[in-house]
Coordinates of N, CA and C in Angstrom, one line a residue:
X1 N 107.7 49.7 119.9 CA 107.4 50.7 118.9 C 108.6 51.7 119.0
X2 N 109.4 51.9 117.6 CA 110.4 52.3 117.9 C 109.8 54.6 117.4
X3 N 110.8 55.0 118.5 CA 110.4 56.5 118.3 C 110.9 57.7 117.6
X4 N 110.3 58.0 116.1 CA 111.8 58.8 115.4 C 111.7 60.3 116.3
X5 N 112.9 60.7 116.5 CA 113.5 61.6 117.8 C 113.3 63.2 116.2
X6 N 112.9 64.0 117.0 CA 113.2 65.3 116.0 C 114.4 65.9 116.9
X7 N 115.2 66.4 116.4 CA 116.5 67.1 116.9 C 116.0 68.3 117.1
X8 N 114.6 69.6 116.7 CA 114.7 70.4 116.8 C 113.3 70.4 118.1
X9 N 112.9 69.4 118.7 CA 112.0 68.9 119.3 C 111.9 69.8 120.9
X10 N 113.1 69.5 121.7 CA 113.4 69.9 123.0 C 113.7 71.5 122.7
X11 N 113.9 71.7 121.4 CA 114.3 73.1 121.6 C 113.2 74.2 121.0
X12 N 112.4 73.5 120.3 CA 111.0 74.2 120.4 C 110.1 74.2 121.5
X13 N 110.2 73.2 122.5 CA 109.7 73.1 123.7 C 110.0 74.7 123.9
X14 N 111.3 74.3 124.3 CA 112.4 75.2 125.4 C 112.1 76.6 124.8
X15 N 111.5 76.7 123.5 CA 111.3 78.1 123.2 C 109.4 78.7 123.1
X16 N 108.9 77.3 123.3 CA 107.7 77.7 123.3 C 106.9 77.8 121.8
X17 N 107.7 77.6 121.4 CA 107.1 77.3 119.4 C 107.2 78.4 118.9
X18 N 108.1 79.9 119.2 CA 108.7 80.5 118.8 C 109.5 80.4 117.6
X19 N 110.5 79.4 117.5 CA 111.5 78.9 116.4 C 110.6 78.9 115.2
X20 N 109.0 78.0 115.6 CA 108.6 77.3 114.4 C 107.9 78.6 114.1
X21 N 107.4 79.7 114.2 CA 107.0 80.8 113.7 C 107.9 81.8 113.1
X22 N 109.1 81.5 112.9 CA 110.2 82.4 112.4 C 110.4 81.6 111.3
X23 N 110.6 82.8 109.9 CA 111.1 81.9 108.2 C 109.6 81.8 108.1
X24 N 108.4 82.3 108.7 CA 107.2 81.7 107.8 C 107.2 82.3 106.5
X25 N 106.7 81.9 105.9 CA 106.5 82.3 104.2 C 104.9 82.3 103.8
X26 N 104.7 83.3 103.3 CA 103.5 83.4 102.5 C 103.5 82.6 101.1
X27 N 102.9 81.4 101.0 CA 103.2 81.3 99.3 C 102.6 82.0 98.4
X28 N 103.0 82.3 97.2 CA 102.4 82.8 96.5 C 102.7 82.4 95.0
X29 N 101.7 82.4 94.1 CA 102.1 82.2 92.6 C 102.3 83.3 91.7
X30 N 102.8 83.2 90.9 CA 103.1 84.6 90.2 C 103.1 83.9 88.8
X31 N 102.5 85.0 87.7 CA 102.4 84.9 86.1 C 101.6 85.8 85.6
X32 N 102.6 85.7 83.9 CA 102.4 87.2 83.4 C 101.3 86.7 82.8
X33 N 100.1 87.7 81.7 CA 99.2 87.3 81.2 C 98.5 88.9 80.5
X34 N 98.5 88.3 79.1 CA 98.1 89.6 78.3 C 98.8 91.3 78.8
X35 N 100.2 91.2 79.3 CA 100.8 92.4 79.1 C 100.2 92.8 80.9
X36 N 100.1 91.7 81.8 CA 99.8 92.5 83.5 C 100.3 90.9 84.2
X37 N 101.5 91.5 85.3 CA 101.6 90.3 86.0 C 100.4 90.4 86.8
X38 N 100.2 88.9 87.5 CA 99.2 88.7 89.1 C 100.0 88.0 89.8
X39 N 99.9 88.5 90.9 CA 100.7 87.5 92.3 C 99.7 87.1 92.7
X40 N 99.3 86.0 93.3 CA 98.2 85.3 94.0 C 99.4 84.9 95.1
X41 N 98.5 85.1 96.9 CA 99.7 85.2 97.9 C 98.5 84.2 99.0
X42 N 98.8 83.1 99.9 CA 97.6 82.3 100.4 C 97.8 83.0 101.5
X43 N 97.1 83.8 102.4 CA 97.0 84.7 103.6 C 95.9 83.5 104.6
X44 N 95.8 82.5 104.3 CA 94.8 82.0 105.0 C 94.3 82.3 106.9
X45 N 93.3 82.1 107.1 CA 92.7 82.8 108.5 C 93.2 84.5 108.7
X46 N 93.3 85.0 107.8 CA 93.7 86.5 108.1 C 92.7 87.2 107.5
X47 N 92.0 87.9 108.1 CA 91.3 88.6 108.0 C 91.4 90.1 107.3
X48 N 90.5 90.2 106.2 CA 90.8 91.4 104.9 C 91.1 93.0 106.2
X49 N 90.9 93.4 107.4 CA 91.2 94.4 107.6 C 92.3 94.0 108.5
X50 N 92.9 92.9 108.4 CA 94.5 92.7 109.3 C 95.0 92.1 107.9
X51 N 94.9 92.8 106.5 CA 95.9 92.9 104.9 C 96.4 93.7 104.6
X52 N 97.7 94.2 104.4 CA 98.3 95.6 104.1 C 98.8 95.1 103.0
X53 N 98.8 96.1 102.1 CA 99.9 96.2 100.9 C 99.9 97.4 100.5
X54 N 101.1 97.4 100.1 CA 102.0 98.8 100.1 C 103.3 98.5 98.5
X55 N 103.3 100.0 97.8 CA 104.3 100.2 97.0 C 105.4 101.2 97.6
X56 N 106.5 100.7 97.1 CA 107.2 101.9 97.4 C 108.7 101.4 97.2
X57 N 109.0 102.9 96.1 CA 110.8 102.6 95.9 C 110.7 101.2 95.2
X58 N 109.5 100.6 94.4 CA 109.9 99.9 93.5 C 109.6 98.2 94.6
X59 N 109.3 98.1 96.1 CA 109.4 97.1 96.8 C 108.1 97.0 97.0
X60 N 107.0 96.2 96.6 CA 105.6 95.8 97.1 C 105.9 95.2 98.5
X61 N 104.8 95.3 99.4 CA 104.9 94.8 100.9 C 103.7 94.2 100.9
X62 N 104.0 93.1 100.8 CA 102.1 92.6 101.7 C 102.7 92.2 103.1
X63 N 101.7 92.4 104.0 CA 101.9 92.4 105.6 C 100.3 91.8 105.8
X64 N 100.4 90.8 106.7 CA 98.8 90.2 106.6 C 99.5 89.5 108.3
X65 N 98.0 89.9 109.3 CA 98.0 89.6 111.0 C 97.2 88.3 110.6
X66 N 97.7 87.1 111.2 CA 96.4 86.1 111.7 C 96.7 86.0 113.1
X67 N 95.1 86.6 113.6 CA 94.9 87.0 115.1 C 95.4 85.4 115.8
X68 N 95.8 85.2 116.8 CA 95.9 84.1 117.7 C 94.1 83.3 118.5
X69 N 94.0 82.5 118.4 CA 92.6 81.7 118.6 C 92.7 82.1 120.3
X70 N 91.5 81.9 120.7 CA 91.3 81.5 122.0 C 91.3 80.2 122.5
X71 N 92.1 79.6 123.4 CA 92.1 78.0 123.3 C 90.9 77.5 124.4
X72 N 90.9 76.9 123.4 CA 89.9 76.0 124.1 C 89.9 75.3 125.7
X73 N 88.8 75.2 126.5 CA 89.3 74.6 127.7 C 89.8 73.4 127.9
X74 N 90.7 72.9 128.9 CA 91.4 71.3 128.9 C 91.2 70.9 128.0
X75 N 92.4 71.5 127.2 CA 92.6 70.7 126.0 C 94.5 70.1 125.4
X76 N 94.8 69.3 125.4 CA 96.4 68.4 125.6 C 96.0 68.9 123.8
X77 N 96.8 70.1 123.4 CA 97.9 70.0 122.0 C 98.3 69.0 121.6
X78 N 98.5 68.7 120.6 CA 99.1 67.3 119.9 C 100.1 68.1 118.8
X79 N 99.4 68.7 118.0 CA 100.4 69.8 117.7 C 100.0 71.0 116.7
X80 N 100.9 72.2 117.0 CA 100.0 73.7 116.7 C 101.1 73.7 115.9
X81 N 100.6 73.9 114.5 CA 101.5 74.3 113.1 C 101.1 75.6 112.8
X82 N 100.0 76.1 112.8 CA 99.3 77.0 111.8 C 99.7 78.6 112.9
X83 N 100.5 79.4 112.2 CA 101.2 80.5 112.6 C 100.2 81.3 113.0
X84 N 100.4 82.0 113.7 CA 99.6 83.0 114.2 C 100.9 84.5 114.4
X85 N 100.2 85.6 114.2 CA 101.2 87.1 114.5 C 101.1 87.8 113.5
X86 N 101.9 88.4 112.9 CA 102.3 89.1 111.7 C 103.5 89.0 111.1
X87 N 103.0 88.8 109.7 CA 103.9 88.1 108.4 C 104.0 88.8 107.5
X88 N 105.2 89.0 107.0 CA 104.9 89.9 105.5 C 105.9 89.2 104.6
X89 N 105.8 89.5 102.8 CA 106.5 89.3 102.5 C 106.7 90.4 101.4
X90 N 108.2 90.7 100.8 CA 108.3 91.8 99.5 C 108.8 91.6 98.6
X91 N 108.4 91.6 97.3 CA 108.8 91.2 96.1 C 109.3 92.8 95.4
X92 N 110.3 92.2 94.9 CA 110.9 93.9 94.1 C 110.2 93.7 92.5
X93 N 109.9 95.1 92.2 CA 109.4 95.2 91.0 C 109.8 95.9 90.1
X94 N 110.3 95.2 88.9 CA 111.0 95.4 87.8 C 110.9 97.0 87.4
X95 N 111.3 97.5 86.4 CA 111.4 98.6 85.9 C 110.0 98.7 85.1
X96 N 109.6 97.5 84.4 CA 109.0 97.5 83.4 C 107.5 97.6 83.7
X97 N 107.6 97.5 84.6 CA 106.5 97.2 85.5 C 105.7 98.5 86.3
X98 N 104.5 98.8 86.3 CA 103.9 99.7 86.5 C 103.1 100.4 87.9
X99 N 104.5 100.3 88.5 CA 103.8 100.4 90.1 C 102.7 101.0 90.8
X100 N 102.5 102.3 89.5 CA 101.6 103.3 90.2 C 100.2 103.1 89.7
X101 N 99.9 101.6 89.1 CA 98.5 101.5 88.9 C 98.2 99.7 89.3
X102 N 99.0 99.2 90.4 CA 99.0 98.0 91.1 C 97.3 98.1 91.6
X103 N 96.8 97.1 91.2 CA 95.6 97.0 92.0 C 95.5 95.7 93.0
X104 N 94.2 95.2 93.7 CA 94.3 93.9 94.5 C 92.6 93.8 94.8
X105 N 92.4 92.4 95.1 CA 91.3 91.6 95.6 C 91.9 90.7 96.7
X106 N 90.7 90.5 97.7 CA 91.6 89.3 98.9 C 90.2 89.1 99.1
X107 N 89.7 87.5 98.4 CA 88.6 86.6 98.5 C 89.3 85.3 99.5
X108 N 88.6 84.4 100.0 CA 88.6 83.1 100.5 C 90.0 83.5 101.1
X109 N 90.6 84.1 101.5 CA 92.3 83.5 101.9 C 93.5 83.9 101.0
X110 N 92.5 84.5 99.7 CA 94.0 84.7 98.8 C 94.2 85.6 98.0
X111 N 94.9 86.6 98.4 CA 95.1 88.1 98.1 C 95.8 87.8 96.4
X112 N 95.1 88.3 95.9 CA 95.8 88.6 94.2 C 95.6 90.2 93.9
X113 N 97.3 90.1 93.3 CA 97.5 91.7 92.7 C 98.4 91.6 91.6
X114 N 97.3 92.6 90.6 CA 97.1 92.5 89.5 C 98.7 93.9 89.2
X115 N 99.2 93.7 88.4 CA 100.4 94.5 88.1 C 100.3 94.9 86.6
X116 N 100.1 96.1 85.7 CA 100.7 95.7 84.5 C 101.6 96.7 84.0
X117 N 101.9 96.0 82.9 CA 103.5 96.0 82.4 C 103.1 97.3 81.5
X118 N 104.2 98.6 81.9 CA 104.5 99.9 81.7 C 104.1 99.5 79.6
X119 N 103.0 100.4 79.1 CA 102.6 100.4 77.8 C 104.4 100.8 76.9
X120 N 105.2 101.7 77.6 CA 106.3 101.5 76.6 C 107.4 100.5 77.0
X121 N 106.8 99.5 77.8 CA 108.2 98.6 78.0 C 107.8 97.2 76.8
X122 N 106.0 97.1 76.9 CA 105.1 95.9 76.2 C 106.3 95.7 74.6
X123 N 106.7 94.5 74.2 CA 106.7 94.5 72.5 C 105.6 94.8 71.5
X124 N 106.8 96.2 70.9 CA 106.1 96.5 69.9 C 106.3 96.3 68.4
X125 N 105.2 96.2 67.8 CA 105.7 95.6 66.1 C 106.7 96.9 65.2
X126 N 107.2 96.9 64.8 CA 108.4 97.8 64.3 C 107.8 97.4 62.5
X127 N 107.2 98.6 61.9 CA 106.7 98.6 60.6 C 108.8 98.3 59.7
X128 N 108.7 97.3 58.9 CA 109.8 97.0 57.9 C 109.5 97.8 56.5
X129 N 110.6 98.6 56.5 CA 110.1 99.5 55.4 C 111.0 98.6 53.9
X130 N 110.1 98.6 52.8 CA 110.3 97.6 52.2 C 110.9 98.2 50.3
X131 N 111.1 99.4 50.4 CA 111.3 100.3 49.4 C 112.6 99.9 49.1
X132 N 113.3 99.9 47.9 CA 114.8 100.0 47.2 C 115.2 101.2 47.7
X133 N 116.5 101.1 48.1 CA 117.3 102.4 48.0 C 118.3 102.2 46.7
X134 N 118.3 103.4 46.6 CA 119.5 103.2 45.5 C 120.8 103.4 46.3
X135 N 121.9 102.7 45.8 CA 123.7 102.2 46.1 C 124.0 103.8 46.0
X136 N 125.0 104.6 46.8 CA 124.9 106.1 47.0 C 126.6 105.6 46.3
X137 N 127.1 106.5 45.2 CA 127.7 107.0 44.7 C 128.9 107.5 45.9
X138 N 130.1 107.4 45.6 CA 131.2 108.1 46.4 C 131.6 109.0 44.8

């Protein structure tokens, strides 16, 4: 049986699975709809009072702790993917965009916040005024 070798293997050892907890990323989806963006962000195993979000200077913060498990007795790891600590991520928000009335929900694992778009930035219909002018004489 032949063994494919991971190159970053001995050095996650050597660090303790440190490495693999650094660069985590929250995913999240984002889309506009009827004049309000929503981010939907997957916070999964974090618990709604280890969820921060924050505005400020235009930079949203979500900050979300997933507590570390208690392990189990004699038990041989095969392997621990699922991060544990505290993760954030910040998305900058546009001008257009209405920071001072951001709201949020965090159900099942997945924080959604609702953003909407500043009433004078929305397209507006511009009345076409449809009258003759008369050619102005020099």
């Amino acid at each position: 049986m032949t063994r494919l070798l991971d190159p970053f293997e001995e050095i996650d050892r050597f660090l303790g699975n440190a490495s693999r907890n650094q660069g985590v990323r929250m995913p999240m989806d984002a889309y506009e709809k009827d004049g309000t963006y929503t981010l939907k962000f997957d916070l999964a195993g974090a618990d709604a009072e280890h969820v921060d979000l924050t505005v400020e200077h235009g930079l949203l913060t979500v900050t979300a702790e997933r507590r570390h498990e208690a392990d189990p007795a004699d038990v041989n790891w095969l392997i621990r993917e699922r991060p544990t600590g505290t993760h954030s991520r910040q998305v900058r928000l546009g001008d257009r965009l209405d920071a001072g009335n951001v709201s949020a929900n965090y159900d099942a694992g997945v924080l959604t916040v609702t953003i909407p778009i500043r009433p004078e930035s929305q397209p507006q219909k511009v009345q076409i005024d449809t009258r003759s002018r008369e050619a102005i004489d020099a």
